Amino acid sequence: MPRVTIEYCVSCGFRDRALDLQRAILTSLERRLDAAELVMGDHGVFRVAVDGETVYDAADDDADIDEIVRTVRANL
């Protein structure tokens, strides 16, 4: 089963957004995943990967949580 990784910038204060996204992913997709993990990063990163492949990067797009969950679902 797939593994979702949410990498977020600690110094930017993105932890709450990462936690909200993790909760939304687990609420929608928990039975389809092995894990939904948080990884601390820096330099403004907010990136979501499914099995190591980036499916969302805030540097490229400014999606809301629901849109990111849909993107993750589509990449499972």
PDB file of N, CA and C in Angstrom:
ATOM      1  N   MET A   1       0.842  -1.186   0.000  1.00  0.00           N
ATOM      2  CA  MET A   1       0.000   0.000   0.000  1.00  0.00           C
ATOM      3  C   MET A   1       0.884   1.245   0.000  1.00  0.00           C
ATOM      4  N   PRO A   2       0.353   2.333  -0.533  1.00  0.00           N
ATOM      5  CA  PRO A   2       1.141   3.560  -0.674  1.00  0.00           C
ATOM      6  C   PRO A   2       1.468   4.233   0.658  1.00  0.00           C
ATOM      7  N   ARG A   3       2.499   5.067   0.596  1.00  0.00           N
ATOM      8  CA  ARG A   3       2.953   5.861   1.735  1.00  0.00           C
ATOM      9  C   ARG A   3       2.949   7.328   1.285  1.00  0.00           C
ATOM     10  N   VAL A   4       2.293   8.181   2.068  1.00  0.00           N
ATOM     11  CA  VAL A   4       2.227   9.616   1.779  1.00  0.00           C
ATOM     12  C   VAL A   4       3.165  10.335   2.737  1.00  0.00           C
ATOM     13  N   THR A   5       3.983  11.223   2.187  1.00  0.00           N
ATOM     14  CA  THR A   5       4.912  12.018   2.976  1.00  0.00           C
ATOM     15  C   THR A   5       4.602  13.495   2.767  1.00  0.00           C
ATOM     16  N   ILE A   6       4.473  14.201   3.883  1.00  0.00           N
ATOM     17  CA  ILE A   6       4.243  15.644   3.845  1.00  0.00           C
ATOM     18  C   ILE A   6       5.475  16.307   4.453  1.00  0.00           C
ATOM     19  N   GLU A   7       6.232  16.994   3.630  1.00  0.00           N
ATOM     20  CA  GLU A   7       7.432  17.695   4.094  1.00  0.00           C
ATOM     21  C   GLU A   7       7.087  19.174   4.237  1.00  0.00           C
ATOM     22  N   TYR A   8       7.408  19.739   5.394  1.00  0.00           N
ATOM     23  CA  TYR A   8       7.021  21.118   5.668  1.00  0.00           C
ATOM     24  C   TYR A   8       8.153  21.887   6.329  1.00  0.00           C
ATOM     25  N   CYS A   9       8.164  23.181   6.098  1.00  0.00           N
ATOM     26  CA  CYS A   9       9.188  24.069   6.660  1.00  0.00           C
ATOM     27  C   CYS A   9       8.830  24.411   8.104  1.00  0.00           C
ATOM     28  N   VAL A  10       9.728  24.048   9.020  1.00  0.00           N
ATOM     29  CA  VAL A  10       9.521  24.314  10.437  1.00  0.00           C
ATOM     30  C   VAL A  10       9.605  25.808  10.721  1.00  0.00           C
ATOM     31  N   SER A  11      10.659  26.464  10.246  1.00  0.00           N
ATOM     32  CA  SER A  11      10.871  27.878  10.559  1.00  0.00           C
ATOM     33  C   SER A  11       9.826  28.791   9.922  1.00  0.00           C
ATOM     34  N   CYS A  12       9.127  28.305   8.900  1.00  0.00           N
ATOM     35  CA  CYS A  12       8.077  29.095   8.248  1.00  0.00           C
ATOM     36  C   CYS A  12       6.742  28.993   8.983  1.00  0.00           C
ATOM     37  N   GLY A  13       6.656  28.065   9.936  1.00  0.00           N
ATOM     38  CA  GLY A  13       5.418  27.887  10.680  1.00  0.00           C
ATOM     39  C   GLY A  13       4.371  27.078   9.939  1.00  0.00           C
ATOM     40  N   PHE A  14       4.807  26.166   9.084  1.00  0.00           N
ATOM     41  CA  PHE A  14       3.881  25.361   8.287  1.00  0.00           C
ATOM     42  C   PHE A  14       3.380  24.103   9.002  1.00  0.00           C
ATOM     43  N   ARG A  15       3.760  23.908  10.268  1.00  0.00           N
ATOM     44  CA  ARG A  15       3.377  22.686  10.981  1.00  0.00           C
ATOM     45  C   ARG A  15       1.861  22.521  11.056  1.00  0.00           C
ATOM     46  N   ASP A  16       1.128  23.576  11.404  1.00  0.00           N
ATOM     47  CA  ASP A  16      -0.321  23.452  11.527  1.00  0.00           C
ATOM     48  C   ASP A  16      -0.964  23.076  10.198  1.00  0.00           C
ATOM     49  N   ARG A  17      -0.489  23.670   9.115  1.00  0.00           N
ATOM     50  CA  ARG A  17      -1.025  23.323   7.787  1.00  0.00           C
ATOM     51  C   ARG A  17      -0.718  21.857   7.459  1.00  0.00           C
ATOM     52  N   ALA A  18       0.489  21.417   7.790  1.00  0.00           N
ATOM     53  CA  ALA A  18       0.865  20.017   7.545  1.00  0.00           C
ATOM     54  C   ALA A  18      -0.001  19.065   8.367  1.00  0.00           C
ATOM     55  N   LEU A  19      -0.253  19.413   9.623  1.00  0.00           N
ATOM     56  CA  LEU A  19      -1.105  18.579  10.473  1.00  0.00           C
ATOM     57  C   LEU A  19      -2.540  18.541   9.956  1.00  0.00           C
ATOM     58  N   ASP A  20      -3.050  19.686   9.513  1.00  0.00           N
ATOM     59  CA  ASP A  20      -4.400  19.731   8.944  1.00  0.00           C
ATOM     60  C   ASP A  20      -4.488  18.870   7.690  1.00  0.00           C
ATOM     61  N   LEU A  21      -3.470  18.944   6.852  1.00  0.00           N
ATOM     62  CA  LEU A  21      -3.448  18.134   5.631  1.00  0.00           C
ATOM     63  C   LEU A  21      -3.351  16.656   5.970  1.00  0.00           C
ATOM     64  N   GLN A  22      -2.493  16.300   6.904  1.00  0.00           N
ATOM     65  CA  GLN A  22      -2.366  14.904   7.315  1.00  0.00           C
ATOM     66  C   GLN A  22      -3.710  14.374   7.815  1.00  0.00           C
ATOM     67  N   ARG A  23      -4.385  15.147   8.640  1.00  0.00           N
ATOM     68  CA  ARG A  23      -5.693  14.747   9.169  1.00  0.00           C
ATOM     69  C   ARG A  23      -6.699  14.551   8.032  1.00  0.00           C
ATOM     70  N   ALA A  24      -6.717  15.462   7.062  1.00  0.00           N
ATOM     71  CA  ALA A  24      -7.644  15.359   5.930  1.00  0.00           C
ATOM     72  C   ALA A  24      -7.345  14.124   5.084  1.00  0.00           C
ATOM     73  N   ILE A  25      -6.064  13.849   4.866  1.00  0.00           N
ATOM     74  CA  ILE A  25      -5.676  12.664   4.089  1.00  0.00           C
ATOM     75  C   ILE A  25      -6.088  11.400   4.823  1.00  0.00           C
ATOM     76  N   LEU A  26      -5.838  11.345   6.114  1.00  0.00           N
ATOM     77  CA  LEU A  26      -6.216  10.160   6.889  1.00  0.00           C
ATOM     78  C   LEU A  26      -7.729   9.987   6.937  1.00  0.00           C
ATOM     79  N   THR A  27      -8.464  11.068   7.067  1.00  0.00           N
ATOM     80  CA  THR A  27      -9.925  10.989   7.096  1.00  0.00           C
ATOM     81  C   THR A  27     -10.467  10.415   5.795  1.00  0.00           C
ATOM     82  N   SER A  28      -9.886  10.821   4.679  1.00  0.00           N
ATOM     83  CA  SER A  28     -10.384  10.403   3.362  1.00  0.00           C
ATOM     84  C   SER A  28      -9.796   9.089   2.866  1.00  0.00           C
ATOM     85  N   LEU A  29      -8.545   8.820   3.213  1.00  0.00           N
ATOM     86  CA  LEU A  29      -7.825   7.738   2.528  1.00  0.00           C
ATOM     87  C   LEU A  29      -7.166   6.729   3.454  1.00  0.00           C
ATOM     88  N   GLU A  30      -7.440   6.771   4.729  1.00  0.00           N
ATOM     89  CA  GLU A  30      -6.719   5.950   5.710  1.00  0.00           C
ATOM     90  C   GLU A  30      -6.668   4.466   5.340  1.00  0.00           C
ATOM     91  N   ARG A  31      -7.741   3.922   4.880  1.00  0.00           N
ATOM     92  CA  ARG A  31      -7.787   2.475   4.571  1.00  0.00           C
ATOM     93  C   ARG A  31      -6.981   2.111   3.324  1.00  0.00           C
ATOM     94  N   ARG A  32      -6.575   3.121   2.556  1.00  0.00           N
ATOM     95  CA  ARG A  32      -5.832   2.871   1.321  1.00  0.00           C
ATOM     96  C   ARG A  32      -4.338   3.126   1.462  1.00  0.00           C
ATOM     97  N   LEU A  33      -3.880   3.479   2.691  1.00  0.00           N
ATOM     98  CA  LEU A  33      -2.490   3.883   2.895  1.00  0.00           C
ATOM     99  C   LEU A  33      -1.785   3.011   3.926  1.00  0.00           C
ATOM    100  N   ASP A  34      -0.475   2.887   3.747  1.00  0.00           N
ATOM    101  CA  ASP A  34       0.370   2.307   4.788  1.00  0.00           C
ATOM    102  C   ASP A  34       0.719   3.352   5.827  1.00  0.00           C
ATOM    103  N   ALA A  35       0.944   4.595   5.372  1.00  0.00           N
ATOM    104  CA  ALA A  35       1.358   5.663   6.284  1.00  0.00           C
ATOM    105  C   ALA A  35       1.072   7.016   5.664  1.00  0.00           C
ATOM    106  N   ALA A  36       0.897   7.996   6.552  1.00  0.00           N
ATOM    107  CA  ALA A  36       0.825   9.405   6.171  1.00  0.00           C
ATOM    108  C   ALA A  36       1.736  10.110   7.161  1.00  0.00           C
ATOM    109  N   GLU A  37       2.968  10.352   6.733  1.00  0.00           N
ATOM    110  CA  GLU A  37       3.982  10.841   7.667  1.00  0.00           C
ATOM    111  C   GLU A  37       4.348  12.293   7.418  1.00  0.00           C
ATOM    112  N   LEU A  38       4.777  12.939   8.500  1.00  0.00           N
ATOM    113  CA  LEU A  38       5.267  14.308   8.432  1.00  0.00           C
ATOM    114  C   LEU A  38       6.789  14.289   8.504  1.00  0.00           C
ATOM    115  N   VAL A  39       7.413  15.120   7.670  1.00  0.00           N
ATOM    116  CA  VAL A  39       8.866  15.243   7.657  1.00  0.00           C
ATOM    117  C   VAL A  39       9.205  16.721   7.787  1.00  0.00           C
ATOM    118  N   MET A  40      10.002  17.047   8.777  1.00  0.00           N
ATOM    119  CA  MET A  40      10.387  18.436   8.991  1.00  0.00           C
ATOM    120  C   MET A  40      11.437  18.863   7.973  1.00  0.00           C
ATOM    121  N   GLY A  41      11.260  20.061   7.425  1.00  0.00           N
ATOM    122  CA  GLY A  41      12.198  20.588   6.443  1.00  0.00           C
ATOM    123  C   GLY A  41      12.468  22.057   6.715  1.00  0.00           C
ATOM    124  N   ASP A  42      13.038  22.710   5.720  1.00  0.00           N
ATOM    125  CA  ASP A  42      13.344  24.128   5.849  1.00  0.00           C
ATOM    126  C   ASP A  42      13.290  24.789   4.480  1.00  0.00           C
ATOM    127  N   HIS A  43      13.722  26.029   4.394  1.00  0.00           N
ATOM    128  CA  HIS A  43      13.780  26.780   3.133  1.00  0.00           C
ATOM    129  C   HIS A  43      12.423  26.907   2.449  1.00  0.00           C
ATOM    130  N   GLY A  44      11.339  27.012   3.231  1.00  0.00           N
ATOM    131  CA  GLY A  44      10.022  27.264   2.659  1.00  0.00           C
ATOM    132  C   GLY A  44       9.329  26.072   2.043  1.00  0.00           C
ATOM    133  N   VAL A  45       9.839  24.881   2.273  1.00  0.00           N
ATOM    134  CA  VAL A  45       9.274  23.696   1.646  1.00  0.00           C
ATOM    135  C   VAL A  45       7.878  23.365   2.192  1.00  0.00           C
ATOM    136  N   PHE A  46       6.988  22.997   1.291  1.00  0.00           N
ATOM    137  CA  PHE A  46       5.713  22.351   1.633  1.00  0.00           C
ATOM    138  C   PHE A  46       5.412  21.459   0.448  1.00  0.00           C
ATOM    139  N   ARG A  47       5.708  20.182   0.614  1.00  0.00           N
ATOM    140  CA  ARG A  47       5.683  19.233  -0.496  1.00  0.00           C
ATOM    141  C   ARG A  47       4.999  17.949  -0.041  1.00  0.00           C
ATOM    142  N   VAL A  48       4.232  17.350  -0.952  1.00  0.00           N
ATOM    143  CA  VAL A  48       3.550  16.083  -0.671  1.00  0.00           C
ATOM    144  C   VAL A  48       4.006  15.062  -1.706  1.00  0.00           C
ATOM    145  N   ALA A  49       4.358  13.883  -1.215  1.00  0.00           N
ATOM    146  CA  ALA A  49       4.800  12.813  -2.110  1.00  0.00           C
ATOM    147  C   ALA A  49       4.010  11.544  -1.817  1.00  0.00           C
ATOM    148  N   VAL A  50       3.781  10.770  -2.856  1.00  0.00           N
ATOM    149  CA  VAL A  50       3.190   9.441  -2.740  1.00  0.00           C
ATOM    150  C   VAL A  50       4.254   8.463  -3.200  1.00  0.00           C
ATOM    151  N   ASP A  51       4.662   7.593  -2.293  1.00  0.00           N
ATOM    152  CA  ASP A  51       5.726   6.621  -2.568  1.00  0.00           C
ATOM    153  C   ASP A  51       6.971   7.280  -3.174  1.00  0.00           C
ATOM    154  N   GLY A  52       7.330   8.439  -2.627  1.00  0.00           N
ATOM    155  CA  GLY A  52       8.545   9.119  -3.046  1.00  0.00           C
ATOM    156  C   GLY A  52       8.413  10.027  -4.253  1.00  0.00           C
ATOM    157  N   GLU A  53       7.271  10.011  -4.916  1.00  0.00           N
ATOM    158  CA  GLU A  53       7.066  10.856  -6.095  1.00  0.00           C
ATOM    159  C   GLU A  53       6.246  12.085  -5.699  1.00  0.00           C
ATOM    160  N   THR A  54       6.788  13.273  -5.938  1.00  0.00           N
ATOM    161  CA  THR A  54       6.112  14.513  -5.575  1.00  0.00           C
ATOM    162  C   THR A  54       4.825  14.671  -6.375  1.00  0.00           C
ATOM    163  N   VAL A  55       3.714  14.881  -5.651  1.00  0.00           N
ATOM    164  CA  VAL A  55       2.418  15.109  -6.298  1.00  0.00           C
ATOM    165  C   VAL A  55       1.912  16.517  -6.052  1.00  0.00           C
ATOM    166  N   TYR A  56       2.522  17.222  -5.089  1.00  0.00           N
ATOM    167  CA  TYR A  56       2.183  18.615  -4.823  1.00  0.00           C
ATOM    168  C   TYR A  56       3.401  19.321  -4.260  1.00  0.00           C
ATOM    169  N   ASP A  57       3.653  20.521  -4.756  1.00  0.00           N
ATOM    170  CA  ASP A  57       4.743  21.340  -4.251  1.00  0.00           C
ATOM    171  C   ASP A  57       4.245  22.783  -4.210  1.00  0.00           C
ATOM    172  N   ALA A  58       4.235  23.373  -3.019  1.00  0.00           N
ATOM    173  CA  ALA A  58       3.738  24.742  -2.866  1.00  0.00           C
ATOM    174  C   ALA A  58       4.537  25.739  -3.694  1.00  0.00           C
ATOM    175  N   ALA A  59       5.769  25.409  -4.043  1.00  0.00           N
ATOM    176  CA  ALA A  59       6.579  26.297  -4.872  1.00  0.00           C
ATOM    177  C   ALA A  59       5.994  26.414  -6.285  1.00  0.00           C
ATOM    178  N   ASP A  60       5.227  25.405  -6.703  1.00  0.00           N
ATOM    179  CA  ASP A  60       4.658  25.387  -8.046  1.00  0.00           C
ATOM    180  C   ASP A  60       3.181  25.736  -8.089  1.00  0.00           C
ATOM    181  N   ASP A  61       2.482  25.568  -6.949  1.00  0.00           N
ATOM    182  CA  ASP A  61       1.033  25.704  -6.941  1.00  0.00           C
ATOM    183  C   ASP A  61       0.583  26.098  -5.534  1.00  0.00           C
ATOM    184  N   ASP A  62      -0.521  26.805  -5.437  1.00  0.00           N
ATOM    185  CA  ASP A  62      -1.051  27.209  -4.135  1.00  0.00           C
ATOM    186  C   ASP A  62      -2.443  26.614  -3.954  1.00  0.00           C
ATOM    187  N   ALA A  63      -2.515  25.299  -3.843  1.00  0.00           N
ATOM    188  CA  ALA A  63      -3.783  24.590  -3.725  1.00  0.00           C
ATOM    189  C   ALA A  63      -4.267  24.578  -2.283  1.00  0.00           C
ATOM    190  N   ASP A  64      -5.583  24.423  -2.128  1.00  0.00           N
ATOM    191  CA  ASP A  64      -6.134  24.265  -0.790  1.00  0.00           C
ATOM    192  C   ASP A  64      -6.075  22.785  -0.393  1.00  0.00           C
ATOM    193  N   ILE A  65      -6.382  22.520   0.853  1.00  0.00           N
ATOM    194  CA  ILE A  65      -6.243  21.159   1.384  1.00  0.00           C
ATOM    195  C   ILE A  65      -7.101  20.165   0.617  1.00  0.00           C
ATOM    196  N   ASP A  66      -8.344  20.516   0.301  1.00  0.00           N
ATOM    197  CA  ASP A  66      -9.214  19.583  -0.426  1.00  0.00           C
ATOM    198  C   ASP A  66      -8.638  19.220  -1.783  1.00  0.00           C
ATOM    199  N   GLU A  67      -8.079  20.196  -2.464  1.00  0.00           N
ATOM    200  CA  GLU A  67      -7.477  19.942  -3.778  1.00  0.00           C
ATOM    201  C   GLU A  67      -6.248  19.032  -3.644  1.00  0.00           C
ATOM    202  N   ILE A  68      -5.465  19.232  -2.611  1.00  0.00           N
ATOM    203  CA  ILE A  68      -4.289  18.376  -2.402  1.00  0.00           C
ATOM    204  C   ILE A  68      -4.724  16.942  -2.102  1.00  0.00           C
ATOM    205  N   VAL A  69      -5.769  16.773  -1.294  1.00  0.00           N
ATOM    206  CA  VAL A  69      -6.276  15.425  -1.001  1.00  0.00           C
ATOM    207  C   VAL A  69      -6.746  14.756  -2.291  1.00  0.00           C
ATOM    208  N   ARG A  70      -7.436  15.488  -3.146  1.00  0.00           N
ATOM    209  CA  ARG A  70      -7.872  14.925  -4.434  1.00  0.00           C
ATOM    210  C   ARG A  70      -6.666  14.511  -5.288  1.00  0.00           C
ATOM    211  N   THR A  71      -5.612  15.321  -5.268  1.00  0.00           N
ATOM    212  CA  THR A  71      -4.406  14.999  -6.021  1.00  0.00           C
ATOM    213  C   THR A  71      -3.753  13.734  -5.468  1.00  0.00           C
ATOM    214  N   VAL A  72      -3.682  13.628  -4.158  1.00  0.00           N
ATOM    215  CA  VAL A  72      -3.116  12.415  -3.548  1.00  0.00           C
ATOM    216  C   VAL A  72      -3.961  11.206  -3.946  1.00  0.00           C
ATOM    217  N   ARG A  73      -5.274  11.314  -3.831  1.00  0.00           N
ATOM    218  CA  ARG A  73      -6.166  10.200  -4.190  1.00  0.00           C
ATOM    219  C   ARG A  73      -5.925   9.765  -5.639  1.00  0.00           C
ATOM    220  N   ALA A  74      -5.804  10.716  -6.533  1.00  0.00           N
ATOM    221  CA  ALA A  74      -5.603  10.405  -7.942  1.00  0.00           C
ATOM    222  C   ALA A  74      -4.265   9.718  -8.199  1.00  0.00           C
ATOM    223  N   ASN A  75      -3.312   9.878  -7.294  1.00  0.00           N
ATOM    224  CA  ASN A  75      -1.981   9.301  -7.478  1.00  0.00           C
ATOM    225  C   ASN A  75      -1.766   8.027  -6.683  1.00  0.00           C
ATOM    226  N   LEU A  76      -2.798   7.511  -6.057  1.00  0.00           N
ATOM    227  CA  LEU A  76      -2.661   6.249  -5.309  1.00  0.00           C
ATOM    228  C   LEU A  76      -2.700   5.069  -6.249  1.00  0.00           C
TER     229      LEU A  76
END
